[in-house]
Amino acid sequence: MAKRKRTATSDAVQILYRRYYEGRPERVRGLEEARANDSVARKLTVLRLRAGLTQRQLAKLVGTTASAICRLEDAEYEGHSLAMLNRIASALKQRVEIRFVPVTQGKALKSA
């Protein structure tokens, strides 16, 4: 079976995808997990700042410590629990919404 010839590209994102992710589903999964953690961290930080609260003030409202809020706002943190996210959302007069979206092959870097 002959390999298809790739088309040349100067798109840096496409080049990175081909070099590091194409044909490596475990790397794609890792990237998607990192994106999800980063997204949660950023959203929590934005919501807290919009409410005009410090991490310590939010922690007091939620019934946790400032260091716990700091961890939740860290893009590398992987321990987000739905219960804690709901507590934070409630304190900020928000609600948590979870969506399931179809996975498309090769989307990892292409949508960056």
PDB file of N, CA and C in Angstrom:
ATOM      1  N   MET A   1       0.842  -1.173   0.000  1.00  0.00           N
ATOM      2  CA  MET A   1       0.000   0.000   0.000  1.00  0.00           C
ATOM      3  C   MET A   1       0.888   1.238   0.000  1.00  0.00           C
ATOM      4  N   ALA A   2       0.703   2.114  -0.922  1.00  0.00           N
ATOM      5  CA  ALA A   2       1.531   3.307  -1.067  1.00  0.00           C
ATOM      6  C   ALA A   2       1.068   4.388  -0.103  1.00  0.00           C
ATOM      7  N   LYS A   3       2.032   5.132   0.435  1.00  0.00           N
ATOM      8  CA  LYS A   3       1.716   6.250   1.316  1.00  0.00           C
ATOM      9  C   LYS A   3       1.297   7.446   0.482  1.00  0.00           C
ATOM     10  N   ARG A   4       0.343   8.182   1.034  1.00  0.00           N
ATOM     11  CA  ARG A   4      -0.050   9.422   0.371  1.00  0.00           C
ATOM     12  C   ARG A   4       1.013  10.468   0.613  1.00  0.00           C
ATOM     13  N   LYS A   5       1.303  11.243  -0.391  1.00  0.00           N
ATOM     14  CA  LYS A   5       2.282  12.305  -0.237  1.00  0.00           C
ATOM     15  C   LYS A   5       1.605  13.500   0.442  1.00  0.00           C
ATOM     16  N   ARG A   6       2.284  14.019   1.455  1.00  0.00           N
ATOM     17  CA  ARG A   6       1.743  15.185   2.149  1.00  0.00           C
ATOM     18  C   ARG A   6       1.952  16.435   1.324  1.00  0.00           C
ATOM     19  N   THR A   7       1.020  17.331   1.471  1.00  0.00           N
ATOM     20  CA  THR A   7       1.194  18.615   0.804  1.00  0.00           C
ATOM     21  C   THR A   7       2.103  19.482   1.659  1.00  0.00           C
ATOM     22  N   ALA A   8       2.931  20.237   1.025  1.00  0.00           N
ATOM     23  CA  ALA A   8       3.860  21.119   1.729  1.00  0.00           C
ATOM     24  C   ALA A   8       3.071  22.232   2.405  1.00  0.00           C
ATOM     25  N   THR A   9       3.562  22.649   3.549  1.00  0.00           N
ATOM     26  CA  THR A   9       2.903  23.731   4.267  1.00  0.00           C
ATOM     27  C   THR A   9       3.946  24.597   4.962  1.00  0.00           C
ATOM     28  N   SER A  10       3.595  25.841   5.158  1.00  0.00           N
ATOM     29  CA  SER A  10       4.446  26.727   5.947  1.00  0.00           C
ATOM     30  C   SER A  10       3.723  27.119   7.234  1.00  0.00           C
ATOM     31  N   ASP A  11       2.565  26.506   7.473  1.00  0.00           N
ATOM     32  CA  ASP A  11       1.776  26.756   8.675  1.00  0.00           C
ATOM     33  C   ASP A  11       2.466  26.088   9.865  1.00  0.00           C
ATOM     34  N   ALA A  12       2.980  26.898  10.774  1.00  0.00           N
ATOM     35  CA  ALA A  12       3.746  26.371  11.908  1.00  0.00           C
ATOM     36  C   ALA A  12       2.931  25.417  12.774  1.00  0.00           C
ATOM     37  N   VAL A  13       1.660  25.715  12.976  1.00  0.00           N
ATOM     38  CA  VAL A  13       0.817  24.839  13.793  1.00  0.00           C
ATOM     39  C   VAL A  13       0.664  23.485  13.116  1.00  0.00           C
ATOM     40  N   GLN A  14       0.463  23.487  11.835  1.00  0.00           N
ATOM     41  CA  GLN A  14       0.340  22.233  11.083  1.00  0.00           C
ATOM     42  C   GLN A  14       1.652  21.432  11.131  1.00  0.00           C
ATOM     43  N   ILE A  15       2.744  22.120  11.015  1.00  0.00           N
ATOM     44  CA  ILE A  15       4.053  21.448  11.076  1.00  0.00           C
ATOM     45  C   ILE A  15       4.249  20.813  12.452  1.00  0.00           C
ATOM     46  N   LEU A  16       3.935  21.552  13.520  1.00  0.00           N
ATOM     47  CA  LEU A  16       4.056  21.004  14.872  1.00  0.00           C
ATOM     48  C   LEU A  16       3.131  19.806  15.064  1.00  0.00           C
ATOM     49  N   TYR A  17       1.910  19.925  14.565  1.00  0.00           N
ATOM     50  CA  TYR A  17       0.975  18.804  14.687  1.00  0.00           C
ATOM     51  C   TYR A  17       1.549  17.570  13.998  1.00  0.00           C
ATOM     52  N   ARG A  18       1.995  17.708  12.796  1.00  0.00           N
ATOM     53  CA  ARG A  18       2.536  16.560  12.055  1.00  0.00           C
ATOM     54  C   ARG A  18       3.743  15.957  12.773  1.00  0.00           C
ATOM     55  N   ARG A  19       4.608  16.824  13.280  1.00  0.00           N
ATOM     56  CA  ARG A  19       5.849  16.343  13.892  1.00  0.00           C
ATOM     57  C   ARG A  19       5.610  15.658  15.236  1.00  0.00           C
ATOM     58  N   TYR A  20       4.726  16.215  16.062  1.00  0.00           N
ATOM     59  CA  TYR A  20       4.604  15.722  17.429  1.00  0.00           C
ATOM     60  C   TYR A  20       3.311  14.980  17.765  1.00  0.00           C
ATOM     61  N   TYR A  21       2.261  15.120  16.966  1.00  0.00           N
ATOM     62  CA  TYR A  21       0.970  14.544  17.347  1.00  0.00           C
ATOM     63  C   TYR A  21       0.371  13.576  16.342  1.00  0.00           C
ATOM     64  N   GLU A  22       0.604  13.773  15.088  1.00  0.00           N
ATOM     65  CA  GLU A  22      -0.006  12.924  14.063  1.00  0.00           C
ATOM     66  C   GLU A  22       0.377  11.459  14.284  1.00  0.00           C
ATOM     67  N   GLY A  23      -0.621  10.618  14.377  1.00  0.00           N
ATOM     68  CA  GLY A  23      -0.379   9.197  14.574  1.00  0.00           C
ATOM     69  C   GLY A  23       0.002   8.816  15.990  1.00  0.00           C
ATOM     70  N   ARG A  24      -0.151   9.741  16.933  1.00  0.00           N
ATOM     71  CA  ARG A  24       0.195   9.484  18.342  1.00  0.00           C
ATOM     72  C   ARG A  24      -1.001   9.839  19.225  1.00  0.00           C
ATOM     73  N   PRO A  25      -1.984   8.961  19.292  1.00  0.00           N
ATOM     74  CA  PRO A  25      -3.218   9.283  20.021  1.00  0.00           C
ATOM     75  C   PRO A  25      -3.000   9.585  21.502  1.00  0.00           C
ATOM     76  N   GLU A  26      -1.992   8.969  22.132  1.00  0.00           N
ATOM     77  CA  GLU A  26      -1.749   9.254  23.548  1.00  0.00           C
ATOM     78  C   GLU A  26      -1.295  10.691  23.752  1.00  0.00           C
ATOM     79  N   ARG A  27      -0.536  11.221  22.805  1.00  0.00           N
ATOM     80  CA  ARG A  27      -0.109  12.624  22.895  1.00  0.00           C
ATOM     81  C   ARG A  27      -1.286  13.566  22.659  1.00  0.00           C
ATOM     82  N   VAL A  28      -2.150  13.197  21.734  1.00  0.00           N
ATOM     83  CA  VAL A  28      -3.332  14.012  21.452  1.00  0.00           C
ATOM     84  C   VAL A  28      -4.220  14.052  22.691  1.00  0.00           C
ATOM     85  N   ARG A  29      -4.424  12.904  23.342  1.00  0.00           N
ATOM     86  CA  ARG A  29      -5.227  12.859  24.572  1.00  0.00           C
ATOM     87  C   ARG A  29      -4.607  13.742  25.653  1.00  0.00           C
ATOM     88  N   GLY A  30      -3.301  13.667  25.809  1.00  0.00           N
ATOM     89  CA  GLY A  30      -2.623  14.493  26.801  1.00  0.00           C
ATOM     90  C   GLY A  30      -2.797  15.977  26.534  1.00  0.00           C
ATOM     91  N   LEU A  31      -2.720  16.339  25.263  1.00  0.00           N
ATOM     92  CA  LEU A  31      -2.904  17.743  24.894  1.00  0.00           C
ATOM     93  C   LEU A  31      -4.326  18.196  25.195  1.00  0.00           C
ATOM     94  N   GLU A  32      -5.305  17.367  24.881  1.00  0.00           N
ATOM     95  CA  GLU A  32      -6.698  17.719  25.148  1.00  0.00           C
ATOM     96  C   GLU A  32      -6.950  17.862  26.644  1.00  0.00           C
ATOM     97  N   GLU A  33      -6.364  16.988  27.453  1.00  0.00           N
ATOM     98  CA  GLU A  33      -6.507  17.097  28.908  1.00  0.00           C
ATOM     99  C   GLU A  33      -5.879  18.392  29.408  1.00  0.00           C
ATOM    100  N   ALA A  34      -4.712  18.720  28.889  1.00  0.00           N
ATOM    101  CA  ALA A  34      -4.042  19.961  29.291  1.00  0.00           C
ATOM    102  C   ALA A  34      -4.881  21.172  28.905  1.00  0.00           C
ATOM    103  N   ARG A  35      -5.478  21.131  27.735  1.00  0.00           N
ATOM    104  CA  ARG A  35      -6.351  22.236  27.305  1.00  0.00           C
ATOM    105  C   ARG A  35      -7.556  22.371  28.224  1.00  0.00           C
ATOM    106  N   ALA A  36      -8.143  21.242  28.606  1.00  0.00           N
ATOM    107  CA  ALA A  36      -9.311  21.285  29.492  1.00  0.00           C
ATOM    108  C   ALA A  36      -8.932  21.868  30.847  1.00  0.00           C
ATOM    109  N   ASN A  37      -7.809  21.427  31.417  1.00  0.00           N
ATOM    110  CA  ASN A  37      -7.359  21.953  32.711  1.00  0.00           C
ATOM    111  C   ASN A  37      -7.075  23.444  32.626  1.00  0.00           C
ATOM    112  N   ASP A  38      -6.448  23.867  31.548  1.00  0.00           N
ATOM    113  CA  ASP A  38      -6.148  25.279  31.349  1.00  0.00           C
ATOM    114  C   ASP A  38      -7.432  26.091  31.235  1.00  0.00           C
ATOM    115  N   SER A  39      -8.406  25.563  30.519  1.00  0.00           N
ATOM    116  CA  SER A  39      -9.673  26.262  30.334  1.00  0.00           C
ATOM    117  C   SER A  39     -10.392  26.466  31.667  1.00  0.00           C
ATOM    118  N   VAL A  40     -10.440  25.423  32.495  1.00  0.00           N
ATOM    119  CA  VAL A  40     -11.084  25.535  33.802  1.00  0.00           C
ATOM    120  C   VAL A  40     -10.356  26.575  34.652  1.00  0.00           C
ATOM    121  N   ALA A  41      -9.043  26.504  34.689  1.00  0.00           N
ATOM    122  CA  ALA A  41      -8.253  27.433  35.499  1.00  0.00           C
ATOM    123  C   ALA A  41      -8.496  28.880  35.074  1.00  0.00           C
ATOM    124  N   ARG A  42      -8.476  29.113  33.774  1.00  0.00           N
ATOM    125  CA  ARG A  42      -8.683  30.480  33.271  1.00  0.00           C
ATOM    126  C   ARG A  42     -10.076  30.991  33.604  1.00  0.00           C
ATOM    127  N   LYS A  43     -11.090  30.124  33.421  1.00  0.00           N
ATOM    128  CA  LYS A  43     -12.462  30.549  33.699  1.00  0.00           C
ATOM    129  C   LYS A  43     -12.657  30.878  35.170  1.00  0.00           C
ATOM    130  N   LEU A  44     -12.091  30.058  36.055  1.00  0.00           N
ATOM    131  CA  LEU A  44     -12.203  30.337  37.483  1.00  0.00           C
ATOM    132  C   LEU A  44     -11.552  31.661  37.836  1.00  0.00           C
ATOM    133  N   THR A  45     -10.389  31.906  37.280  1.00  0.00           N
ATOM    134  CA  THR A  45      -9.676  33.157  37.560  1.00  0.00           C
ATOM    135  C   THR A  45     -10.475  34.356  37.072  1.00  0.00           C
ATOM    136  N   VAL A  46     -10.989  34.277  35.857  1.00  0.00           N
ATOM    137  CA  VAL A  46     -11.772  35.388  35.292  1.00  0.00           C
ATOM    138  C   VAL A  46     -13.021  35.651  36.128  1.00  0.00           C
ATOM    139  N   LEU A  47     -13.725  34.590  36.503  1.00  0.00           N
ATOM    140  CA  LEU A  47     -14.942  34.766  37.311  1.00  0.00           C
ATOM    141  C   LEU A  47     -14.621  35.412  38.658  1.00  0.00           C
ATOM    142  N   ARG A  48     -13.554  34.962  39.298  1.00  0.00           N
ATOM    143  CA  ARG A  48     -13.166  35.516  40.591  1.00  0.00           C
ATOM    144  C   ARG A  48     -12.811  36.995  40.463  1.00  0.00           C
ATOM    145  N   LEU A  49     -12.020  37.323  39.442  1.00  0.00           N
ATOM    146  CA  LEU A  49     -11.609  38.722  39.247  1.00  0.00           C
ATOM    147  C   LEU A  49     -12.797  39.614  38.895  1.00  0.00           C
ATOM    148  N   ARG A  50     -13.704  39.102  38.078  1.00  0.00           N
ATOM    149  CA  ARG A  50     -14.906  39.886  37.740  1.00  0.00           C
ATOM    150  C   ARG A  50     -15.746  40.172  38.975  1.00  0.00           C
ATOM    151  N   ALA A  51     -15.732  39.241  39.916  1.00  0.00           N
ATOM    152  CA  ALA A  51     -16.468  39.428  41.164  1.00  0.00           C
ATOM    153  C   ALA A  51     -15.716  40.347  42.125  1.00  0.00           C
ATOM    154  N   GLY A  52     -14.486  40.720  41.762  1.00  0.00           N
ATOM    155  CA  GLY A  52     -13.690  41.618  42.587  1.00  0.00           C
ATOM    156  C   GLY A  52     -13.175  40.960  43.856  1.00  0.00           C
ATOM    157  N   LEU A  53     -12.932  39.650  43.790  1.00  0.00           N
ATOM    158  CA  LEU A  53     -12.500  38.913  44.972  1.00  0.00           C
ATOM    159  C   LEU A  53     -11.047  38.474  44.867  1.00  0.00           C
ATOM    160  N   THR A  54     -10.399  38.414  46.017  1.00  0.00           N
ATOM    161  CA  THR A  54      -9.072  37.804  46.079  1.00  0.00           C
ATOM    162  C   THR A  54      -9.271  36.296  46.244  1.00  0.00           C
ATOM    163  N   GLN A  55      -8.197  35.549  46.087  1.00  0.00           N
ATOM    164  CA  GLN A  55      -8.292  34.106  46.310  1.00  0.00           C
ATOM    165  C   GLN A  55      -8.717  33.822  47.747  1.00  0.00           C
ATOM    166  N   ARG A  56      -8.207  34.587  48.680  1.00  0.00           N
ATOM    167  CA  ARG A  56      -8.554  34.395  50.101  1.00  0.00           C
ATOM    168  C   ARG A  56     -10.039  34.669  50.343  1.00  0.00           C
ATOM    169  N   GLN A  57     -10.569  35.726  49.734  1.00  0.00           N
ATOM    170  CA  GLN A  57     -11.986  36.059  49.909  1.00  0.00           C
ATOM    171  C   GLN A  57     -12.884  34.975  49.310  1.00  0.00           C
ATOM    172  N   LEU A  58     -12.524  34.499  48.122  1.00  0.00           N
ATOM    173  CA  LEU A  58     -13.320  33.431  47.505  1.00  0.00           C
ATOM    174  C   LEU A  58     -13.251  32.166  48.345  1.00  0.00           C
ATOM    175  N   ALA A  59     -12.077  31.854  48.846  1.00  0.00           N
ATOM    176  CA  ALA A  59     -11.908  30.667  49.676  1.00  0.00           C
ATOM    177  C   ALA A  59     -12.828  30.723  50.894  1.00  0.00           C
ATOM    178  N   LYS A  60     -12.916  31.891  51.506  1.00  0.00           N
ATOM    179  CA  LYS A  60     -13.778  32.053  52.680  1.00  0.00           C
ATOM    180  C   LYS A  60     -15.241  31.818  52.308  1.00  0.00           C
ATOM    181  N   LEU A  61     -15.667  32.344  51.169  1.00  0.00           N
ATOM    182  CA  LEU A  61     -17.047  32.145  50.718  1.00  0.00           C
ATOM    183  C   LEU A  61     -17.350  30.672  50.444  1.00  0.00           C
ATOM    184  N   VAL A  62     -16.372  29.969  49.919  1.00  0.00           N
ATOM    185  CA  VAL A  62     -16.541  28.572  49.521  1.00  0.00           C
ATOM    186  C   VAL A  62     -16.333  27.616  50.694  1.00  0.00           C
ATOM    187  N   GLY A  63     -15.609  28.067  51.708  1.00  0.00           N
ATOM    188  CA  GLY A  63     -15.320  27.203  52.842  1.00  0.00           C
ATOM    189  C   GLY A  63     -14.092  26.340  52.620  1.00  0.00           C
ATOM    190  N   THR A  64     -13.083  26.929  51.994  1.00  0.00           N
ATOM    191  CA  THR A  64     -11.827  26.221  51.752  1.00  0.00           C
ATOM    192  C   THR A  64     -10.673  27.174  52.038  1.00  0.00           C
ATOM    193  N   THR A  65      -9.489  26.806  51.613  1.00  0.00           N
ATOM    194  CA  THR A  65      -8.317  27.656  51.852  1.00  0.00           C
ATOM    195  C   THR A  65      -7.925  28.408  50.582  1.00  0.00           C
ATOM    196  N   ALA A  66      -7.176  29.477  50.766  1.00  0.00           N
ATOM    197  CA  ALA A  66      -6.683  30.241  49.615  1.00  0.00           C
ATOM    198  C   ALA A  66      -5.755  29.382  48.762  1.00  0.00           C
ATOM    199  N   SER A  67      -5.001  28.493  49.404  1.00  0.00           N
ATOM    200  CA  SER A  67      -4.108  27.629  48.625  1.00  0.00           C
ATOM    201  C   SER A  67      -4.896  26.664  47.739  1.00  0.00           C
ATOM    202  N   ALA A  68      -6.078  26.244  48.185  1.00  0.00           N
ATOM    203  CA  ALA A  68      -6.923  25.380  47.348  1.00  0.00           C
ATOM    204  C   ALA A  68      -7.412  26.148  46.118  1.00  0.00           C
ATOM    205  N   ILE A  69      -7.799  27.398  46.314  1.00  0.00           N
ATOM    206  CA  ILE A  69      -8.236  28.239  45.184  1.00  0.00           C
ATOM    207  C   ILE A  69      -7.058  28.458  44.243  1.00  0.00           C
ATOM    208  N   CYS A  70      -5.893  28.705  44.790  1.00  0.00           N
ATOM    209  CA  CYS A  70      -4.687  28.896  43.984  1.00  0.00           C
ATOM    210  C   CYS A  70      -4.424  27.664  43.120  1.00  0.00           C
ATOM    211  N   ARG A  71      -4.534  26.481  43.696  1.00  0.00           N
ATOM    212  CA  ARG A  71      -4.331  25.244  42.929  1.00  0.00           C
ATOM    213  C   ARG A  71      -5.353  25.116  41.808  1.00  0.00           C
ATOM    214  N   LEU A  72      -6.615  25.430  42.115  1.00  0.00           N
ATOM    215  CA  LEU A  72      -7.671  25.328  41.106  1.00  0.00           C
ATOM    216  C   LEU A  72      -7.448  26.291  39.942  1.00  0.00           C
ATOM    217  N   GLU A  73      -6.795  27.404  40.203  1.00  0.00           N
ATOM    218  CA  GLU A  73      -6.517  28.395  39.169  1.00  0.00           C
ATOM    219  C   GLU A  73      -5.193  28.135  38.449  1.00  0.00           C
ATOM    220  N   ASP A  74      -4.537  27.040  38.783  1.00  0.00           N
ATOM    221  CA  ASP A  74      -3.286  26.649  38.133  1.00  0.00           C
ATOM    222  C   ASP A  74      -3.607  25.764  36.928  1.00  0.00           C
ATOM    223  N   ALA A  75      -3.144  26.149  35.751  1.00  0.00           N
ATOM    224  CA  ALA A  75      -3.443  25.410  34.525  1.00  0.00           C
ATOM    225  C   ALA A  75      -2.916  23.983  34.545  1.00  0.00           C
ATOM    226  N   GLU A  76      -1.935  23.691  35.378  1.00  0.00           N
ATOM    227  CA  GLU A  76      -1.374  22.343  35.434  1.00  0.00           C
ATOM    228  C   GLU A  76      -2.070  21.447  36.450  1.00  0.00           C
ATOM    229  N   TYR A  77      -3.019  21.992  37.203  1.00  0.00           N
ATOM    230  CA  TYR A  77      -3.732  21.213  38.222  1.00  0.00           C
ATOM    231  C   TYR A  77      -4.728  20.284  37.546  1.00  0.00           C
ATOM    232  N   GLU A  78      -4.749  19.034  37.978  1.00  0.00           N
ATOM    233  CA  GLU A  78      -5.632  18.039  37.358  1.00  0.00           C
ATOM    234  C   GLU A  78      -6.692  17.511  38.315  1.00  0.00           C
ATOM    235  N   GLY A  79      -6.842  18.093  39.488  1.00  0.00           N
ATOM    236  CA  GLY A  79      -7.739  17.539  40.491  1.00  0.00           C
ATOM    237  C   GLY A  79      -9.067  18.259  40.651  1.00  0.00           C
ATOM    238  N   HIS A  80      -9.562  18.888  39.600  1.00  0.00           N
ATOM    239  CA  HIS A  80     -10.836  19.596  39.710  1.00  0.00           C
ATOM    240  C   HIS A  80     -11.955  18.604  40.008  1.00  0.00           C
ATOM    241  N   SER A  81     -12.717  18.877  41.041  1.00  0.00           N
ATOM    242  CA  SER A  81     -13.875  18.027  41.328  1.00  0.00           C
ATOM    243  C   SER A  81     -15.142  18.808  41.013  1.00  0.00           C
ATOM    244  N   LEU A  82     -16.130  18.099  40.574  1.00  0.00           N
ATOM    245  CA  LEU A  82     -17.398  18.741  40.245  1.00  0.00           C
ATOM    246  C   LEU A  82     -18.004  19.381  41.494  1.00  0.00           C
ATOM    247  N   ALA A  83     -17.852  18.729  42.634  1.00  0.00           N
ATOM    248  CA  ALA A  83     -18.396  19.286  43.877  1.00  0.00           C
ATOM    249  C   ALA A  83     -17.770  20.650  44.191  1.00  0.00           C
ATOM    250  N   MET A  84     -16.460  20.758  44.065  1.00  0.00           N
ATOM    251  CA  MET A  84     -15.789  22.034  44.353  1.00  0.00           C
ATOM    252  C   MET A  84     -16.155  23.083  43.315  1.00  0.00           C
ATOM    253  N   LEU A  85     -16.207  22.694  42.058  1.00  0.00           N
ATOM    254  CA  LEU A  85     -16.595  23.654  41.020  1.00  0.00           C
ATOM    255  C   LEU A  85     -18.013  24.170  41.268  1.00  0.00           C
ATOM    256  N   ASN A  86     -18.909  23.302  41.711  1.00  0.00           N
ATOM    257  CA  ASN A  86     -20.276  23.730  42.033  1.00  0.00           C
ATOM    258  C   ASN A  86     -20.297  24.678  43.221  1.00  0.00           C
ATOM    259  N   ARG A  87     -19.464  24.434  44.229  1.00  0.00           N
ATOM    260  CA  ARG A  87     -19.389  25.330  45.387  1.00  0.00           C
ATOM    261  C   ARG A  87     -18.899  26.710  44.974  1.00  0.00           C
ATOM    262  N   ILE A  88     -17.883  26.739  44.121  1.00  0.00           N
ATOM    263  CA  ILE A  88     -17.352  28.021  43.645  1.00  0.00           C
ATOM    264  C   ILE A  88     -18.389  28.730  42.789  1.00  0.00           C
ATOM    265  N   ALA A  89     -19.024  27.999  41.899  1.00  0.00           N
ATOM    266  CA  ALA A  89     -20.051  28.590  41.038  1.00  0.00           C
ATOM    267  C   ALA A  89     -21.171  29.206  41.879  1.00  0.00           C
ATOM    268  N   SER A  90     -21.606  28.489  42.885  1.00  0.00           N
ATOM    269  CA  SER A  90     -22.668  28.989  43.751  1.00  0.00           C
ATOM    270  C   SER A  90     -22.240  30.270  44.456  1.00  0.00           C
ATOM    271  N   ALA A  91     -21.020  30.299  44.957  1.00  0.00           N
ATOM    272  CA  ALA A  91     -20.512  31.487  45.642  1.00  0.00           C
ATOM    273  C   ALA A  91     -20.428  32.688  44.699  1.00  0.00           C
ATOM    274  N   LEU A  92     -20.218  32.418  43.419  1.00  0.00           N
ATOM    275  CA  LEU A  92     -20.092  33.489  42.429  1.00  0.00           C
ATOM    276  C   LEU A  92     -21.383  33.723  41.646  1.00  0.00           C
ATOM    277  N   LYS A  93     -22.478  33.128  42.136  1.00  0.00           N
ATOM    278  CA  LYS A  93     -23.803  33.260  41.491  1.00  0.00           C
ATOM    279  C   LYS A  93     -23.761  32.774  40.037  1.00  0.00           C
ATOM    280  N   GLN A  94     -23.141  31.618  39.866  1.00  0.00           N
ATOM    281  CA  GLN A  94     -23.015  30.993  38.560  1.00  0.00           C
ATOM    282  C   GLN A  94     -23.494  29.552  38.677  1.00  0.00           C
ATOM    283  N   ARG A  95     -23.504  28.847  37.572  1.00  0.00           N
ATOM    284  CA  ARG A  95     -23.759  27.414  37.592  1.00  0.00           C
ATOM    285  C   ARG A  95     -22.755  26.739  36.682  1.00  0.00           C
ATOM    286  N   VAL A  96     -22.442  25.499  36.981  1.00  0.00           N
ATOM    287  CA  VAL A  96     -21.509  24.725  36.171  1.00  0.00           C
ATOM    288  C   VAL A  96     -22.308  24.040  35.072  1.00  0.00           C
ATOM    289  N   GLU A  97     -21.791  24.078  33.869  1.00  0.00           N
ATOM    290  CA  GLU A  97     -22.432  23.409  32.735  1.00  0.00           C
ATOM    291  C   GLU A  97     -21.401  22.508  32.081  1.00  0.00           C
ATOM    292  N   ILE A  98     -21.776  21.269  31.866  1.00  0.00           N
ATOM    293  CA  ILE A  98     -20.869  20.310  31.246  1.00  0.00           C
ATOM    294  C   ILE A  98     -21.419  19.950  29.877  1.00  0.00           C
ATOM    295  N   ARG A  99     -20.536  19.932  28.883  1.00  0.00           N
ATOM    296  CA  ARG A  99     -20.934  19.577  27.524  1.00  0.00           C
ATOM    297  C   ARG A  99     -20.093  18.410  27.051  1.00  0.00           C
ATOM    298  N   PHE A 100     -20.694  17.555  26.279  1.00  0.00           N
ATOM    299  CA  PHE A 100     -19.973  16.488  25.607  1.00  0.00           C
ATOM    300  C   PHE A 100     -19.970  16.838  24.124  1.00  0.00           C
ATOM    301  N   VAL A 101     -18.788  16.874  23.543  1.00  0.00           N
ATOM    302  CA  VAL A 101     -18.666  17.218  22.132  1.00  0.00           C
ATOM    303  C   VAL A 101     -17.927  16.101  21.413  1.00  0.00           C
ATOM    304  N   PRO A 102     -18.263  15.877  20.148  1.00  0.00           N
ATOM    305  CA  PRO A 102     -17.588  14.808  19.415  1.00  0.00           C
ATOM    306  C   PRO A 102     -16.106  15.104  19.229  1.00  0.00           C
ATOM    307  N   VAL A 103     -15.327  14.057  19.250  1.00  0.00           N
ATOM    308  CA  VAL A 103     -13.895  14.176  19.021  1.00  0.00           C
ATOM    309  C   VAL A 103     -13.660  14.058  17.522  1.00  0.00           C
ATOM    310  N   THR A 104     -12.883  14.980  16.993  1.00  0.00           N
ATOM    311  CA  THR A 104     -12.528  14.893  15.583  1.00  0.00           C
ATOM    312  C   THR A 104     -11.050  14.600  15.488  1.00  0.00           C
ATOM    313  N   GLN A 105     -10.713  13.654  14.676  1.00  0.00           N
ATOM    314  CA  GLN A 105      -9.317  13.251  14.542  1.00  0.00           C
ATOM    315  C   GLN A 105      -8.487  14.399  13.997  1.00  0.00           C
ATOM    316  N   GLY A 106      -7.319  14.599  14.618  1.00  0.00           N
ATOM    317  CA  GLY A 106      -6.400  15.622  14.136  1.00  0.00           C
ATOM    318  C   GLY A 106      -6.735  17.019  14.592  1.00  0.00           C
ATOM    319  N   LYS A 107      -7.644  17.173  15.545  1.00  0.00           N
ATOM    320  CA  LYS A 107      -8.058  18.496  15.985  1.00  0.00           C
ATOM    321  C   LYS A 107      -7.096  19.097  17.008  1.00  0.00           C
ATOM    322  N   ALA A 108      -6.246  18.311  17.607  1.00  0.00           N
ATOM    323  CA  ALA A 108      -5.421  18.726  18.737  1.00  0.00           C
ATOM    324  C   ALA A 108      -4.760  20.083  18.549  1.00  0.00           C
ATOM    325  N   LEU A 109      -3.876  20.217  17.610  1.00  0.00           N
ATOM    326  CA  LEU A 109      -3.194  21.504  17.409  1.00  0.00           C
ATOM    327  C   LEU A 109      -3.895  22.343  16.352  1.00  0.00           C
ATOM    328  N   LYS A 110      -4.642  21.706  15.499  1.00  0.00           N
ATOM    329  CA  LYS A 110      -5.246  22.421  14.389  1.00  0.00           C
ATOM    330  C   LYS A 110      -6.181  23.524  14.865  1.00  0.00           C
ATOM    331  N   SER A 111      -6.800  23.351  16.034  1.00  0.00           N
ATOM    332  CA  SER A 111      -7.716  24.379  16.518  1.00  0.00           C
ATOM    333  C   SER A 111      -7.042  25.340  17.476  1.00  0.00           C
ATOM    334  N   ALA A 112      -5.760  25.235  17.643  1.00  0.00           N
ATOM    335  CA  ALA A 112      -5.032  26.096  18.595  1.00  0.00           C
ATOM    336  C   ALA A 112      -5.039  27.530  18.171  1.00  0.00           C
TER     337      ALA A 112
END
